[in-house]
PDB file of C-alpha atoms in Angstrom:
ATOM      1  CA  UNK F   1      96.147 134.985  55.713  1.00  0.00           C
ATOM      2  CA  UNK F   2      95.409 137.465  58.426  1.00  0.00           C
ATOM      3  CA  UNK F   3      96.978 141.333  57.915  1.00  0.00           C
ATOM      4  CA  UNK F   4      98.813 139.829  55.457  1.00  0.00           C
ATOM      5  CA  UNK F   5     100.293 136.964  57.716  1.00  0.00           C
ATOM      6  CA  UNK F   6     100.428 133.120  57.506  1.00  0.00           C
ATOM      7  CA  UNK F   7      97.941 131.505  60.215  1.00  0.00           C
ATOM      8  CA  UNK F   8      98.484 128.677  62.278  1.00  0.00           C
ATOM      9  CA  UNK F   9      95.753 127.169  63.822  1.00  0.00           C
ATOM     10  CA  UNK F  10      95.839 124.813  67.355  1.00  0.00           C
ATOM     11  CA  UNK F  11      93.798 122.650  69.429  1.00  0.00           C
ATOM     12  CA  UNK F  12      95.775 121.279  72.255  1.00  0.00           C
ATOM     13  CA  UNK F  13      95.195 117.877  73.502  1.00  0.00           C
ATOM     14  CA  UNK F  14      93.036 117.462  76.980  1.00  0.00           C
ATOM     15  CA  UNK F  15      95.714 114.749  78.479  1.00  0.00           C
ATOM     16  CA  UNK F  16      98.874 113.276  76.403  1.00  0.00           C
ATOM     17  CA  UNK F  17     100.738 110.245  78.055  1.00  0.00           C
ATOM     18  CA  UNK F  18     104.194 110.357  76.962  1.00  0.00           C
ATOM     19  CA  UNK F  19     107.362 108.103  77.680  1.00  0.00           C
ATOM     20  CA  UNK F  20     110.351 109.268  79.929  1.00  0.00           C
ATOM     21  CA  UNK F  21     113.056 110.761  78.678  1.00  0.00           C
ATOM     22  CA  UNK F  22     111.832 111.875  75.653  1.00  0.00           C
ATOM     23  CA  UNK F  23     111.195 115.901  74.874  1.00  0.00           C
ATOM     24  CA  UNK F  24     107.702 117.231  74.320  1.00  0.00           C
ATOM     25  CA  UNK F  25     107.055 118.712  70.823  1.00  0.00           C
ATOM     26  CA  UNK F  26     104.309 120.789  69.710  1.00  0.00           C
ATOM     27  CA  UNK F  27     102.984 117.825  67.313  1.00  0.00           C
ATOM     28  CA  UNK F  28     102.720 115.553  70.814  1.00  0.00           C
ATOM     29  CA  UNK F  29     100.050 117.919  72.601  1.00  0.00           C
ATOM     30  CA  UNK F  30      98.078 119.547  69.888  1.00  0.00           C
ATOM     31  CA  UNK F  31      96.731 119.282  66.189  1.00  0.00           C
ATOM     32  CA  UNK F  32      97.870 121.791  64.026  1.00  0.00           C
ATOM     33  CA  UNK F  33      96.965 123.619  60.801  1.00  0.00           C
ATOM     34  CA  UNK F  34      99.057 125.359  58.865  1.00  0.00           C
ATOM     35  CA  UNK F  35     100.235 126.146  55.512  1.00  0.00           C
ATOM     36  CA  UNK F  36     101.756 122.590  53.815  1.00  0.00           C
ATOM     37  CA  UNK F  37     105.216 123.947  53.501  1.00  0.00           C
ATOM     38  CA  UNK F  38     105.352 125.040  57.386  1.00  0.00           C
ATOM     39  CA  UNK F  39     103.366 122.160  59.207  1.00  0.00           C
ATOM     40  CA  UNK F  40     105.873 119.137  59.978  1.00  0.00           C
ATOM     41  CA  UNK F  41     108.187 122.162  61.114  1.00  0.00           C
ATOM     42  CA  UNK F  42     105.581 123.404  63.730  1.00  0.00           C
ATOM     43  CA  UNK F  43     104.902 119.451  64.971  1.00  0.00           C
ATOM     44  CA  UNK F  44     108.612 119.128  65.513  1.00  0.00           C
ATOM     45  CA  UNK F  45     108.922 122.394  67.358  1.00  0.00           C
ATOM     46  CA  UNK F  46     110.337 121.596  71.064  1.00  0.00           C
ATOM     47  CA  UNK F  47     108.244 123.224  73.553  1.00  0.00           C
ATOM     48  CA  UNK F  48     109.726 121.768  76.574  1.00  0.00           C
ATOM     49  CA  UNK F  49     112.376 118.966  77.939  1.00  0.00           C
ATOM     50  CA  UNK F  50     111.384 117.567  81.091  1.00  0.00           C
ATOM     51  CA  UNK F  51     113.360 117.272  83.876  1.00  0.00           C
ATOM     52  CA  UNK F  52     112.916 115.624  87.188  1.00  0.00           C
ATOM     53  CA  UNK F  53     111.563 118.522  89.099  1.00  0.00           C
ATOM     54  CA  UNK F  54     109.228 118.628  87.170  1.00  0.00           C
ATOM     55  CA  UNK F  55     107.754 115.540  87.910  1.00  0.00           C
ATOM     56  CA  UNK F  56     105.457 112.983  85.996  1.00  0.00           C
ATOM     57  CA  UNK F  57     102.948 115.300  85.262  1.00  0.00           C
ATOM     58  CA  UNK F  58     103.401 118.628  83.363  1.00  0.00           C
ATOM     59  CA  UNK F  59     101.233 121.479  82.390  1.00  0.00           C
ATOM     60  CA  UNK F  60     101.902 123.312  78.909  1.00  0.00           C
ATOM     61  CA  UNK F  61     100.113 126.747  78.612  1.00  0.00           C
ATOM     62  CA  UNK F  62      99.439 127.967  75.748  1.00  0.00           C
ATOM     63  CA  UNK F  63     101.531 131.392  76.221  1.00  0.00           C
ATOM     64  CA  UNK F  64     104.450 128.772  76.681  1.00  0.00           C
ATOM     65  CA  UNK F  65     103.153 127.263  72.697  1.00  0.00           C
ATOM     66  CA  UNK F  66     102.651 131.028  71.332  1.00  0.00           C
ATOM     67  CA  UNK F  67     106.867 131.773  73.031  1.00  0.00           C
ATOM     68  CA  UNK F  68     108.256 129.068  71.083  1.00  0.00           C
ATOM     69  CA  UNK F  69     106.112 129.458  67.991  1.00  0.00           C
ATOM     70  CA  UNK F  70     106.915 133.211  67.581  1.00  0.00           C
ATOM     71  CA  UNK F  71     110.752 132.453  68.778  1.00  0.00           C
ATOM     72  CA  UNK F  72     111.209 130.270  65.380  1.00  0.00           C
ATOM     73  CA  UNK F  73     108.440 131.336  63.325  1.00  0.00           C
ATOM     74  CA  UNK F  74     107.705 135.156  64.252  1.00  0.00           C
ATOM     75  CA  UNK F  75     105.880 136.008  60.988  1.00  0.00           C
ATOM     76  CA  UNK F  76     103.079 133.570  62.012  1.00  0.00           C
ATOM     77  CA  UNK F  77      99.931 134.401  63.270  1.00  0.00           C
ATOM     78  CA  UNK F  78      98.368 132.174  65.689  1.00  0.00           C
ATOM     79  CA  UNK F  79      94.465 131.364  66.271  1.00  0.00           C
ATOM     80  CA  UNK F  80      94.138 128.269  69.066  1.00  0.00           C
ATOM     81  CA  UNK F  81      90.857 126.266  69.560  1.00  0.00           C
ATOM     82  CA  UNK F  82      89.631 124.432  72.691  1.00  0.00           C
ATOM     83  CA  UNK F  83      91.113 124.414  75.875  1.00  0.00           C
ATOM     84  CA  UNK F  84      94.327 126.744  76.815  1.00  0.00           C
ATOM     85  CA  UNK F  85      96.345 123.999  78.668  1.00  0.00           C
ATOM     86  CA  UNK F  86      97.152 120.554  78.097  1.00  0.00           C
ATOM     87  CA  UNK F  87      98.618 117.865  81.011  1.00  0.00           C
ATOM     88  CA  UNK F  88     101.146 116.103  80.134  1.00  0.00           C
ATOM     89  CA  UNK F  89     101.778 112.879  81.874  1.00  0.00           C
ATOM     90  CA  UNK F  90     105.202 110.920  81.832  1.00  0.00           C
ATOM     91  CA  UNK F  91     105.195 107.228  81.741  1.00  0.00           C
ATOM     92  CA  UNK F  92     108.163 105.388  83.109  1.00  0.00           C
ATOM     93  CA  UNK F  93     109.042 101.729  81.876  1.00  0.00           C
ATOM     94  CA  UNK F  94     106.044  99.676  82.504  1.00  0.00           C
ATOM     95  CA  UNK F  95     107.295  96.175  84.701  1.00  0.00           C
ATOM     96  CA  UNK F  96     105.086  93.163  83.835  1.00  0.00           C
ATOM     97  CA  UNK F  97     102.571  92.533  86.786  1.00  0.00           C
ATOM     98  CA  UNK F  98     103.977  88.809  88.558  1.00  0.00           C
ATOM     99  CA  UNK F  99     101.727  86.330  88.606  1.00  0.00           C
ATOM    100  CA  UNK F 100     101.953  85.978  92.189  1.00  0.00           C
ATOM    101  CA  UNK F 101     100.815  89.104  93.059  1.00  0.00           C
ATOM    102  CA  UNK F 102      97.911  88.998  90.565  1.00  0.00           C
ATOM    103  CA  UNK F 103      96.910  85.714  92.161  1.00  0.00           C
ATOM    104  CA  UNK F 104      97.099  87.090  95.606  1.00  0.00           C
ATOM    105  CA  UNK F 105      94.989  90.707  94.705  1.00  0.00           C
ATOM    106  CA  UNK F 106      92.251  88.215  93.111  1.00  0.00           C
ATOM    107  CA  UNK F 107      92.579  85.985  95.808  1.00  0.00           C
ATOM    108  CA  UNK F 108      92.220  89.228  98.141  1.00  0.00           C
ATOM    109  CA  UNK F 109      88.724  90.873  96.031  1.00  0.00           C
ATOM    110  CA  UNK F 110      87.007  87.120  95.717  1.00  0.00           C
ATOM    111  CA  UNK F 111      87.218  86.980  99.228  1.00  0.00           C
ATOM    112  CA  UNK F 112      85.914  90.234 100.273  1.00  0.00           C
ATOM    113  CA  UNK F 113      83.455  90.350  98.246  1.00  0.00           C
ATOM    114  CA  UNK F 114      82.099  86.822  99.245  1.00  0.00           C
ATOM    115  CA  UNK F 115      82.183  88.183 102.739  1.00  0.00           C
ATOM    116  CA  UNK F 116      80.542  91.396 102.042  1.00  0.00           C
ATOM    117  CA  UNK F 117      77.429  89.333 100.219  1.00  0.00           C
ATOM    118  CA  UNK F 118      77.216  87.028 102.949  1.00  0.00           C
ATOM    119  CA  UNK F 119      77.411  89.888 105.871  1.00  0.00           C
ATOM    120  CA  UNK F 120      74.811  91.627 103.970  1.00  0.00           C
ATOM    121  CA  UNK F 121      72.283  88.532 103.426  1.00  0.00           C
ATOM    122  CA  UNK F 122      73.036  88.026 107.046  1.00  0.00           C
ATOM    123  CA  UNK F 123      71.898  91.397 108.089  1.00  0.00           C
ATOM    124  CA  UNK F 124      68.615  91.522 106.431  1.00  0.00           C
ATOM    125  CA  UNK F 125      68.002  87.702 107.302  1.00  0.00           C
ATOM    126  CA  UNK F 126      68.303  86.545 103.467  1.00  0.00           C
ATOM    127  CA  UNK F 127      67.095  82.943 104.088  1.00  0.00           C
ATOM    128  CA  UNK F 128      64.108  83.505 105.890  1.00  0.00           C
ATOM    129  CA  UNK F 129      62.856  85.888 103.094  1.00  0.00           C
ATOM    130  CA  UNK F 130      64.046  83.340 100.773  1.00  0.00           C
ATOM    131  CA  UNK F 131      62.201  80.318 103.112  1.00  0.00           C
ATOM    132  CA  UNK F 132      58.808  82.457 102.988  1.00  0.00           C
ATOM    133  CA  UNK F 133      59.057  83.418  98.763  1.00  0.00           C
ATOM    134  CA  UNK F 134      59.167  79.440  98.466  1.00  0.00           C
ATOM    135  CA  UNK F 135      56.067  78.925 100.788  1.00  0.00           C
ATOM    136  CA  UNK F 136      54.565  81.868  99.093  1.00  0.00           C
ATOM    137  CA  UNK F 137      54.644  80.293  95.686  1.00  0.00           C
ATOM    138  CA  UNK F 138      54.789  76.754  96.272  1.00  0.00           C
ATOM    139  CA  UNK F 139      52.320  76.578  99.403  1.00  0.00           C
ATOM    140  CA  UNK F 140      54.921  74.351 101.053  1.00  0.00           C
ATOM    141  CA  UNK F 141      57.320  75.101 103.911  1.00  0.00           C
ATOM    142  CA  UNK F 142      60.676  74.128 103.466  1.00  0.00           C
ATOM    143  CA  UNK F 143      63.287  75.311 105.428  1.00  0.00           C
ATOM    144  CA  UNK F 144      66.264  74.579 102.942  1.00  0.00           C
ATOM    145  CA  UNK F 145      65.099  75.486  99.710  1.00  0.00           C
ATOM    146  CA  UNK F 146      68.851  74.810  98.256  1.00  0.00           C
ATOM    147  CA  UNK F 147      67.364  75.266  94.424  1.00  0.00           C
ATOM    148  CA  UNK F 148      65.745  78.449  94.828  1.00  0.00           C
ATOM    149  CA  UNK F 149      68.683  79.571  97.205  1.00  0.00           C
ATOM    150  CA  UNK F 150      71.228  77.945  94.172  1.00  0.00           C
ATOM    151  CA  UNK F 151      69.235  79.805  91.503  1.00  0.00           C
ATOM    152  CA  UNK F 152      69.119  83.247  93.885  1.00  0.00           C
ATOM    153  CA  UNK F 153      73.181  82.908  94.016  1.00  0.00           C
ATOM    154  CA  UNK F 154      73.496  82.493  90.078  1.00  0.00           C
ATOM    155  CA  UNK F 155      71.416  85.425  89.480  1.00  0.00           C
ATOM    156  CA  UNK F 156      73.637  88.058  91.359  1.00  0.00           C
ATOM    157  CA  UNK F 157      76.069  86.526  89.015  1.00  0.00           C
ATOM    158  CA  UNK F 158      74.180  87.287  86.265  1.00  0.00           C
ATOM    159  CA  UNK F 159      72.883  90.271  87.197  1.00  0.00           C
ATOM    160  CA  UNK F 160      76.471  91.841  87.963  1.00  0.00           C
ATOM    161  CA  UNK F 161      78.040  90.612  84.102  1.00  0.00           C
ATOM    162  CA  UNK F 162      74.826  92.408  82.982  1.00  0.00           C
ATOM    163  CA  UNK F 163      75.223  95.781  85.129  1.00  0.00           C
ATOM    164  CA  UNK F 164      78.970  95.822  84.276  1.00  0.00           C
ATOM    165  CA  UNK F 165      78.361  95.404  81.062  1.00  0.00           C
ATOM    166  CA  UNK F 166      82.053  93.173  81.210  1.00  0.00           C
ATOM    167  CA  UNK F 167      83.274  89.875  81.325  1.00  0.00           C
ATOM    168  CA  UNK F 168      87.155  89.275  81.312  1.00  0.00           C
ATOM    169  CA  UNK F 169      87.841  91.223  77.974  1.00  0.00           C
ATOM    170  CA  UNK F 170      84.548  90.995  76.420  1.00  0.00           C
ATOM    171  CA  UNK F 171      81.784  93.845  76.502  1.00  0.00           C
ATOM    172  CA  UNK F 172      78.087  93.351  75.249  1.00  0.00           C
ATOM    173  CA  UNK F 173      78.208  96.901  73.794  1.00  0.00           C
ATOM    174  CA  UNK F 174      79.198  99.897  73.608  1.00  0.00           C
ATOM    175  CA  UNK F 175      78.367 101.615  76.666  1.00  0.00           C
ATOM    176  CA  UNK F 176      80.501 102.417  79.074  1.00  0.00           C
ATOM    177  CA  UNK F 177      80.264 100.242  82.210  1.00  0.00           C
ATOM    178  CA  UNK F 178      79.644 101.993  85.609  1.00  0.00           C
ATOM    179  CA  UNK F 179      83.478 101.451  87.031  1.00  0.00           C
ATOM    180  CA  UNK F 180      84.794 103.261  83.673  1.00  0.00           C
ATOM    181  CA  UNK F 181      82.352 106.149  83.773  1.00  0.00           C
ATOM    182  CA  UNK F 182      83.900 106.635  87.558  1.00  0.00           C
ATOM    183  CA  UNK F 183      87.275 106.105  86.792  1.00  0.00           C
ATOM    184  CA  UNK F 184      86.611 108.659  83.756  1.00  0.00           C
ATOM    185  CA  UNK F 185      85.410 110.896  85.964  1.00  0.00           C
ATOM    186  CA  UNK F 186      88.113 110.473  88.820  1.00  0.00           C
ATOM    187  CA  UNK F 187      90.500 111.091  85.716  1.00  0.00           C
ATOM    188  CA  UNK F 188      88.865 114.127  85.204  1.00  0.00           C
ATOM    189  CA  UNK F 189      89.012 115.601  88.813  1.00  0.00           C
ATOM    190  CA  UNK F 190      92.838 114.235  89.256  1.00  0.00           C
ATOM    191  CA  UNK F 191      93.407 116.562  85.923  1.00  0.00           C
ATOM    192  CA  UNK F 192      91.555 119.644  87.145  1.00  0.00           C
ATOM    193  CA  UNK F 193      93.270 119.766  90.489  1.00  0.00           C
ATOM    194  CA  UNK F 194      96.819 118.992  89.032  1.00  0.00           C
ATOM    195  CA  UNK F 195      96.047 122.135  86.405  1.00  0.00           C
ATOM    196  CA  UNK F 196      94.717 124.279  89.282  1.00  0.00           C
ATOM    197  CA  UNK F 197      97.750 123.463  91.349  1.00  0.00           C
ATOM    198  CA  UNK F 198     100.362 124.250  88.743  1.00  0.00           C
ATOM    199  CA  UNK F 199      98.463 127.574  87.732  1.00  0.00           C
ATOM    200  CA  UNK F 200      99.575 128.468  91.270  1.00  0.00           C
ATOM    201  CA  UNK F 201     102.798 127.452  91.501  1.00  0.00           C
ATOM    202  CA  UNK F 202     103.036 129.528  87.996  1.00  0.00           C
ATOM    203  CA  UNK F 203     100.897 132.392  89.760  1.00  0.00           C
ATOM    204  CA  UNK F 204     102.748 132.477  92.820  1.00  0.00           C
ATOM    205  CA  UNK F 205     106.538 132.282  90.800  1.00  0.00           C
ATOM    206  CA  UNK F 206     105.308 135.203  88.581  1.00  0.00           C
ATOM    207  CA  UNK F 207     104.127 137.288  91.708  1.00  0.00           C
ATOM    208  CA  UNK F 208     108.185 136.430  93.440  1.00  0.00           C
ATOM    209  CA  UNK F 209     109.892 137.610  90.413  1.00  0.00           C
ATOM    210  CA  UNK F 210     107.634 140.567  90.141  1.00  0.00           C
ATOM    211  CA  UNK F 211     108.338 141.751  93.918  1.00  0.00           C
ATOM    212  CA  UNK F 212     112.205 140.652  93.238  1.00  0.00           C
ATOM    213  CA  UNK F 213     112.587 143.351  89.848  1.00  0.00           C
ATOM    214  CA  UNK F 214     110.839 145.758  91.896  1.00  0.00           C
ATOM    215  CA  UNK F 215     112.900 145.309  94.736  1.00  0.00           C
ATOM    216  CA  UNK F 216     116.510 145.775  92.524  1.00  0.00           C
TER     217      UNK F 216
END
């Protein structure tokens, strides 16, 4: 209780991915804790319908939550935890990848990346280097050292499935690879500009209607 009032407390969700069409309830884009007899009522609270202005992605502020909550439940006092916002992201119907076009984008980054190792090796004269490491350590000059150069080519193999920390589905543990720590933190950018950009469409909309009601 707080002066007497029942408290609800909230801690929005950072991102929620939710499917088209359907409305966005309170229990979608936060946690909440509340008295037993009040709680699935809160969670089914409708804080907004989308619509296709608005786009696939949609900030809820929390003075949008607190509206709604006090509109249906004004006796409750509410305490929220965490971030103010949450971005809400709508997910059309998801069409199977064809097989075709999977082959060809494989096709495409096999290819590129062959040439990109070979340009590089080419660049930096890779098989003289490689010619003089098997004089160094054999005393012999050989210019085609094909099992050192075999064993060199294996290794970068190696060596990526170890720096990726991936192979098909299958990780060696539980650390993050480097190309999910980037795409984490290109996630993360992509969500602060989208929340900075609709703060200023809300900013800018507030500031209209204010000069409007003056205006009349």
């Amino acid at each position: 209780m707080k002066g007497g009032a029942e408290v609800v407390y909230i801690r929005l969700r950072k991102h929620v991915k939710l499917k088209d069409g359907a409305g966005i309830s309170l229990g979608d884009i936060a946690q909440v804790l509340a008295p037993a007899e009040r709680e699935q009522e809160l969670k089914s609270l409708m804080v907004k319908q989308p619509v296709k202005q608005d786009g696939n992605r949609i900030v809820i502020d929390m003075m949008q939550i607190i509206k709604v909550i006090r509109g249906a439940f004004p006796q409750l006092a509410i305490e929220y935890i965490g971030e103010p916002h949450t971005l809400v992201e709508i997910i059309g119907q998801q069409r199977k990848t064809p097989i075709l076009f999977f082959i060809l984008v494989w096709l495409l980054l096999f290819f590129g990346s062959m040439l990109t190792i070979m340009n590089f090796h080419a660049d930096v004269s890779m098989p003289e280097v490689i010619v003089h490491i098997v004089e160094m350590i054999t005393g012999q000059h050989d210019d085609h050292p094909y099992l050192y150069q075999t064993t060199y080519s294996l290794g970068i193999g190696l060596g990526m499935i170890v720096f990726f920390n991936h192979l098909f589905r299958k990780k060696w543990n539980e650390e993050p690879t480097p190309l999910e720590v980037e795409m984490f933190l290109y996630q993360e950018n992509l969500d602060h500009y989208v929340i900075t950009e609709e703060y200023k469409k809300i900013h800018r909309k507030e500031s209209k209607d204010s000069r409007e009601g003056d205006g009349s």
